[in-house]
Coordinates of C-alpha atoms in Angstrom, one line a residue:
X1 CA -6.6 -14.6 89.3
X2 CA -3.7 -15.6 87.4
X3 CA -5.4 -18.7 85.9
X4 CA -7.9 -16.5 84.7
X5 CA -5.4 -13.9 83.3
X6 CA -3.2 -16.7 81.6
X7 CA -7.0 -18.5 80.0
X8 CA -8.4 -14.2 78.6
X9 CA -4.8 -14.4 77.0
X10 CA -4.2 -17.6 75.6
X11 CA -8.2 -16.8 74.1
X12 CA -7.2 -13.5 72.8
X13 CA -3.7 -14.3 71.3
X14 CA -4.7 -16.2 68.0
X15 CA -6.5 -12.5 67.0
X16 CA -3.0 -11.3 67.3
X17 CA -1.5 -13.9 64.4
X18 CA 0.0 -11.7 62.0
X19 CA -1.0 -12.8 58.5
X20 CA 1.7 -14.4 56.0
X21 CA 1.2 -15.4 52.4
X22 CA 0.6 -19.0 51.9
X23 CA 0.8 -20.2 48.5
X24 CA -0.3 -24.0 49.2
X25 CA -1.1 -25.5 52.8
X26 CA -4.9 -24.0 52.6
X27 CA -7.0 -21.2 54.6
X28 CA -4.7 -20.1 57.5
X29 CA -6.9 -20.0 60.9
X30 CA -8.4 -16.8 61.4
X31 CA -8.2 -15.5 58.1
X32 CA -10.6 -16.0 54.8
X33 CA -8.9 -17.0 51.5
X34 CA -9.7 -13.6 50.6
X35 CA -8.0 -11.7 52.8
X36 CA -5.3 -9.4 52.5
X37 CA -3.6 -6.7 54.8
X38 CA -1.7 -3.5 54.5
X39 CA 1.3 -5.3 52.8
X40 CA -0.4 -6.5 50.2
X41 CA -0.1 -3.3 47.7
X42 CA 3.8 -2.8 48.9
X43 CA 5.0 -4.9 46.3
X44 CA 3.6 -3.1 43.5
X45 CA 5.1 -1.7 40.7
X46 CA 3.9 0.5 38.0
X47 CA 4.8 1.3 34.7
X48 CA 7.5 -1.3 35.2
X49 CA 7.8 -2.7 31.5
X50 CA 6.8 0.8 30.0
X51 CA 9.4 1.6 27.4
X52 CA 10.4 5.6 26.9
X53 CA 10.0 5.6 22.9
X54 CA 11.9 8.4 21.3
X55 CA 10.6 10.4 18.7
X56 CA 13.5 10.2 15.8
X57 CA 14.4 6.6 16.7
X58 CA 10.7 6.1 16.1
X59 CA 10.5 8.3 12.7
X60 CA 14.1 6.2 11.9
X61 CA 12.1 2.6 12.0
X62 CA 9.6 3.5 10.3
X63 CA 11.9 4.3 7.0
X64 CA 11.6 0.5 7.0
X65 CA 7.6 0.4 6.6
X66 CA 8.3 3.2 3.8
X67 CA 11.0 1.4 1.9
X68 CA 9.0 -1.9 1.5
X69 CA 6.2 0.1 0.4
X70 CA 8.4 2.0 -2.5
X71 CA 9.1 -1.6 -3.5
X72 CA 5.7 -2.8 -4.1
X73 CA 4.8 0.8 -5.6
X74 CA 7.9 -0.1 -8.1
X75 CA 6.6 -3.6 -9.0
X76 CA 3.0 -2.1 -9.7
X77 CA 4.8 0.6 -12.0
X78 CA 6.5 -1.9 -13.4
X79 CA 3.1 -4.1 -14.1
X80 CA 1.4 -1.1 -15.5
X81 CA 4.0 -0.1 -18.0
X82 CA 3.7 -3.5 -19.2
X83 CA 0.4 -3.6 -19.2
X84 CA 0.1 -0.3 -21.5
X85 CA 3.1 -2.2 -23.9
X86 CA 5.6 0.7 -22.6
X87 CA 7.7 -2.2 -21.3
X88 CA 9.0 -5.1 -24.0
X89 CA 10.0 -8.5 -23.1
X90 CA 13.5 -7.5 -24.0
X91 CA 13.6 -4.6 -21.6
X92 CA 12.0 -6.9 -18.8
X93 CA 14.7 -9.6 -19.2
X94 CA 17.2 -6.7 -19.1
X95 CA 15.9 -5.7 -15.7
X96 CA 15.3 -9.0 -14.1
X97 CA 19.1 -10.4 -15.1
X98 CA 20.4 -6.6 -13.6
X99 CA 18.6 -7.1 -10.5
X100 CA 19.4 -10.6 -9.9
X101 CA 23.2 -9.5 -10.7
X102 CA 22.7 -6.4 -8.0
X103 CA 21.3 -8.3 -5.5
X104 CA 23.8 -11.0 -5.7
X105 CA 26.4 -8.9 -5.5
X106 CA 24.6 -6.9 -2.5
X107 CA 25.0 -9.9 -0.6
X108 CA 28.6 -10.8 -1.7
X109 CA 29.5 -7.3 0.3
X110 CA 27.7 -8.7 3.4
X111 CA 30.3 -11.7 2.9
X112 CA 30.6 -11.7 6.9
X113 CA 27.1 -12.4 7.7
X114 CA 26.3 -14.9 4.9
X115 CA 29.0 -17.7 3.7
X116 CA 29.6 -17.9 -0.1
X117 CA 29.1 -21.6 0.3
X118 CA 25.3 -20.3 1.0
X119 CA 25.4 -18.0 -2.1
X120 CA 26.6 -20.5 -4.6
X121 CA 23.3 -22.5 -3.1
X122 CA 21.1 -19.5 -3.5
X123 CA 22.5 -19.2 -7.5
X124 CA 22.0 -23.0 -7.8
X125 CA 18.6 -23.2 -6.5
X126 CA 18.0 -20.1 -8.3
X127 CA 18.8 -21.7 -11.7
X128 CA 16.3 -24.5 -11.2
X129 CA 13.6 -22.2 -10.3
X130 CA 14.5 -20.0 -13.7
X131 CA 14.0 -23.2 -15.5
X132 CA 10.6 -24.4 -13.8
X133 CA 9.3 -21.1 -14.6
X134 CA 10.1 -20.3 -18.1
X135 CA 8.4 -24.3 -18.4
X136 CA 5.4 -23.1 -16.3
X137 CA 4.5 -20.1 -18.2
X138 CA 2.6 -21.5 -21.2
X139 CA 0.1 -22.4 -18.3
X140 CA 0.1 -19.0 -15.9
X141 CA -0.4 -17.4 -19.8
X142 CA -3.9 -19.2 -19.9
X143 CA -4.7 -19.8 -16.5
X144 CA -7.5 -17.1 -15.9
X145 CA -8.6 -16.7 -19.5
X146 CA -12.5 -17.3 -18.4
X147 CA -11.9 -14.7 -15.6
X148 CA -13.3 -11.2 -16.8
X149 CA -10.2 -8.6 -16.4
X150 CA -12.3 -5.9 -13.5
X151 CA -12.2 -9.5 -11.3
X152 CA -8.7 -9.7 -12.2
X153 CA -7.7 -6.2 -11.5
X154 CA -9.7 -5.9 -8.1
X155 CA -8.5 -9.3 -6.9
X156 CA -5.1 -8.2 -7.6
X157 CA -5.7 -5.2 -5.4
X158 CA -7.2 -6.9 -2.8
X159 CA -4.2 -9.2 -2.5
X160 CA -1.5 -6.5 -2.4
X161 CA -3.4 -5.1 0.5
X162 CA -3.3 -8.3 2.1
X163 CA 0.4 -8.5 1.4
X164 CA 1.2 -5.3 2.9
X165 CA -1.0 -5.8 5.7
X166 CA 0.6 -9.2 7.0
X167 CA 3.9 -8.6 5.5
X168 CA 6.9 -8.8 7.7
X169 CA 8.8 -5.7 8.2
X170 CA 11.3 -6.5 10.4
X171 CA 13.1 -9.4 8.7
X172 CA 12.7 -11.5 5.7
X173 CA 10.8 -14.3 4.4
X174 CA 13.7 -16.3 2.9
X175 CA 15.5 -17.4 6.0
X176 CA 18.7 -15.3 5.9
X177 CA 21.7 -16.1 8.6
X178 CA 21.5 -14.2 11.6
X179 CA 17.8 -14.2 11.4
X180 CA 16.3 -14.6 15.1
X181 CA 13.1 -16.5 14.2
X182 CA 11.6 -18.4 11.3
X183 CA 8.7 -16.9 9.0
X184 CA 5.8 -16.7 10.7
X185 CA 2.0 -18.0 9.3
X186 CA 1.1 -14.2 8.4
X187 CA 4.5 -13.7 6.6
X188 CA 3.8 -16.6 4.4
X189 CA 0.7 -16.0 3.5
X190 CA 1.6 -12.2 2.9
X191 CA 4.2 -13.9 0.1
X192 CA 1.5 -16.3 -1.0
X193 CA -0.8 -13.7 -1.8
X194 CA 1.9 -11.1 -3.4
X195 CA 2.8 -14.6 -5.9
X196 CA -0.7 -14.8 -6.5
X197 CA -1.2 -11.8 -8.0
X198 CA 1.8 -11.7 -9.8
X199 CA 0.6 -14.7 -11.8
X200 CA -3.3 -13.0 -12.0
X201 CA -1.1 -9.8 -13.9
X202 CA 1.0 -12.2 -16.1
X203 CA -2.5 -13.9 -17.7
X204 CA -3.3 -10.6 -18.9
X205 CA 0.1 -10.1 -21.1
X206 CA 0.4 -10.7 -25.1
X207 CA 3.1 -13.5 -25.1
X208 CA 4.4 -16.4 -23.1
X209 CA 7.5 -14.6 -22.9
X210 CA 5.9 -11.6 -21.0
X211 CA 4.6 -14.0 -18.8
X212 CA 7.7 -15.6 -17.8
X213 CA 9.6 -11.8 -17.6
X214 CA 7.2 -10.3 -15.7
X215 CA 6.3 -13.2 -13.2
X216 CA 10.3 -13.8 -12.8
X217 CA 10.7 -10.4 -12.0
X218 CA 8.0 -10.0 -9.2
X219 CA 9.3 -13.3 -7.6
X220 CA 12.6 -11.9 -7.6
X221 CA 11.2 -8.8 -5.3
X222 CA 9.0 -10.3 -3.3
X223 CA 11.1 -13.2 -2.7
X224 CA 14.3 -11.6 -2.3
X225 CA 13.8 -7.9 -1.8
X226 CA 13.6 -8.6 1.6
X227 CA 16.9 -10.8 2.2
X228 CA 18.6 -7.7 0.6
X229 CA 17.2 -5.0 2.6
X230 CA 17.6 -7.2 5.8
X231 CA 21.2 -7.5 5.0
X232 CA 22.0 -3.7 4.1
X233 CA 20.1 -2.8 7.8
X234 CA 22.2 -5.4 9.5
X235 CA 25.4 -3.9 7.7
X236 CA 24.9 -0.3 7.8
X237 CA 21.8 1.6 9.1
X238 CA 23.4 4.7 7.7
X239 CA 23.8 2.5 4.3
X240 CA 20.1 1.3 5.0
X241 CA 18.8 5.2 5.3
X242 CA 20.3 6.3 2.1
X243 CA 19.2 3.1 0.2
X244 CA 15.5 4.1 1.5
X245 CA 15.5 7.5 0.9
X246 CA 17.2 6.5 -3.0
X247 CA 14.0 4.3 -3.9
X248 CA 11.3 6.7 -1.8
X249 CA 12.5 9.4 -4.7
X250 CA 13.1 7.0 -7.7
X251 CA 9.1 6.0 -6.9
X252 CA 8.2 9.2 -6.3
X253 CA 9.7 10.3 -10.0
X254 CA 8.1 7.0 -12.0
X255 CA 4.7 7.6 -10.3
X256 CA 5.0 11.4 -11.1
X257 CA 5.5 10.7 -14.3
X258 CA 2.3 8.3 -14.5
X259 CA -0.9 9.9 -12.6
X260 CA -0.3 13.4 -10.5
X261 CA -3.1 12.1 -8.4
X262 CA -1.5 8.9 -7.8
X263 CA 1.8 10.9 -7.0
X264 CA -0.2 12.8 -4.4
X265 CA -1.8 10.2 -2.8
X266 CA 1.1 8.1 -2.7
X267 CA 3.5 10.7 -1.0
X268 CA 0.7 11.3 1.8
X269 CA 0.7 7.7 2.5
X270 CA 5.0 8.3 3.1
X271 CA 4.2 11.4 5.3
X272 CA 1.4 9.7 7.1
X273 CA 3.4 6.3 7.9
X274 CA 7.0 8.7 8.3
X275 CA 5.8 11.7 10.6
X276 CA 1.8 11.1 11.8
X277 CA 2.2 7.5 12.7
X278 CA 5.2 7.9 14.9
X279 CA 3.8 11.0 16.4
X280 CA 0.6 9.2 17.5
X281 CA 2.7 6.4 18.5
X282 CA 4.6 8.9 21.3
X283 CA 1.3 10.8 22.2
X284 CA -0.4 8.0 23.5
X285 CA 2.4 6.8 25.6
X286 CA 1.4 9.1 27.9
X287 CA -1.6 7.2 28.5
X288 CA -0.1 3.6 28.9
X289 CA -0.9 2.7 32.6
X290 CA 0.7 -0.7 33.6
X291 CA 0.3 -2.6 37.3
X292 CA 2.9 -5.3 38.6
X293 CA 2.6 -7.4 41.5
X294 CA 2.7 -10.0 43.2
X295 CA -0.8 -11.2 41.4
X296 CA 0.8 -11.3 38.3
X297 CA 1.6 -14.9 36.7
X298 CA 5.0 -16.0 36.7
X299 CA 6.8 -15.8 33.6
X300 CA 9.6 -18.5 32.8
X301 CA 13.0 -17.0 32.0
X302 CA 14.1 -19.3 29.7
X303 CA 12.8 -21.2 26.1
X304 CA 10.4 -24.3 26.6
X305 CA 11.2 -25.8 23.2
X306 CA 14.6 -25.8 23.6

């Protein structure tokens, strides 16, 4: 009787295996690969990575989107009032040698973050380029002169877009110390395509000399605009706020003072990307739904390339 007592239980106890999770070693006997039990779901976690976005920190990051944009609305003023001979040469090489003076000296006050060994090579490097392009713009003068000016104007256009569109707002083309990463593909390009158009613009001035003004002057924004910003917002955000809210009224005024409908649509683009974007932004965080588990991939805590 016991022999038949010990045999129904030694049959019956391999039902009784409680189920563990086996990463390699194969199927464990009397459970499918598929199987899971009641423990399975006790590791999971939702909503885990979900960040709580505020509303004003939100409406505060997007000054950054704003200010980028009053830049590029600036340069295009500037293009059109050259365009309409309302801006001379002389006036144009006034501006660019003033904003290369500001911005040089914008970065001498961020003396802590960038080394003045690195600014003497930024006026250096600066000099050649000066001297490359006043050679070069003979050339960009009569570059598209068998390109009608409506395919000039609306590939123009389409290239700001593009530049806006891939354009990175949270740092800067030019490497600047401090930086975390290196440009990206889409940044380049964005800079590629905002150089391009500068130069499509320049072909349709009078003189070679309007060339070379206007072209060094929308280099100087695109290409270090950006550097400047970045190093005000890394100095000051308070200094960063005022500087934005300074150039969102100075465009404002200059495109007033050109087209009231331009002026309209130009200050619902600042309310839309200020107040409508960040709203949406914290409405439909109430719908993000995230699951964690043990499922998920693992994710490596470290950098592979270095």
């Amino acid at each position: 009787m016991r022999q038949m007592e010990t045999s129904i239980s030694g049959t019956s106890s391999p039902t009784h295996l409680k189920w563990r999770k086996v990463v390699y070693g194969g199927m464990q006997p009397g459970f499918g690969d598929n199987h899971t039990d009641e423990s399975f779901l006790e590791e999971m976690i939702m909503n885990a990575n979900v960040v709580k976005r505020d509303l004003l920190k939100v409406v505060l990051d997007a000054v950054s989107i704003s200010q980028y944009l009053c830049i590029v609305a600036l340069v295009v003023l500037v293009w059109t009032y050259t365009l309409t001979n309302i801006l001379t040469e002389k006036y144009l090489l006034l501006l660019n040698v003033s904003l290369l003076g500001s911005g040089f000296f914008i970065l001498l006050l961020t003396a802590d973050m960038i080394p003045f060994n690195l600014l003497l090579n930024y006026l250096l490097q600066n000099s050649f380029f000066i001297t490359a392009l006043y050679m070069l713009s003979p050339i960009y003068h009569t570059l598209t002169r068998s390109i009608s000016s409506n395919s000039i104007w609306a590939l123009t256009a389409s290239l700001l877009i593009l530049h806006l569109f891939l354009h990175n707002y949270s740092g800067s083309t030019v490497k600047a110390p401090g930086a975390l990463d290196n440009p990206t593909l889409t940044s380049n390009i964005s800079l590629n395509a905002s150089i391009v158009a500068s130069l499509l613009i320049s072909s349709r001035l009078p003189s070679r000399l309007h060339v070379f003004a206007i072209v060094l002057f929308s280099l100087q924004v695109f290409l270090f605009a950006p550097l400047v910003t970045y190093c005000v917002k890394k100095r000051s955000f308070k200094l960063h706020i005022c500087f934005s809210l300074q150039l969102l009224v100075l465009t404002l005024i200059f495109t007033y003072r050109l087209h009231k409908l331009l002026f309209i649509l130009l200050l619902g683009i600042f309310v839309f990307v200020n107040l409508v974007c960040p709203y949406w932004l914290i409405r439909i965080q109430e719908y993000k739904f995230e699951i964690n588990g043990p499922w998920d991939e693992a994710k490596l805590c470290f950098n592979i390339t270095e």
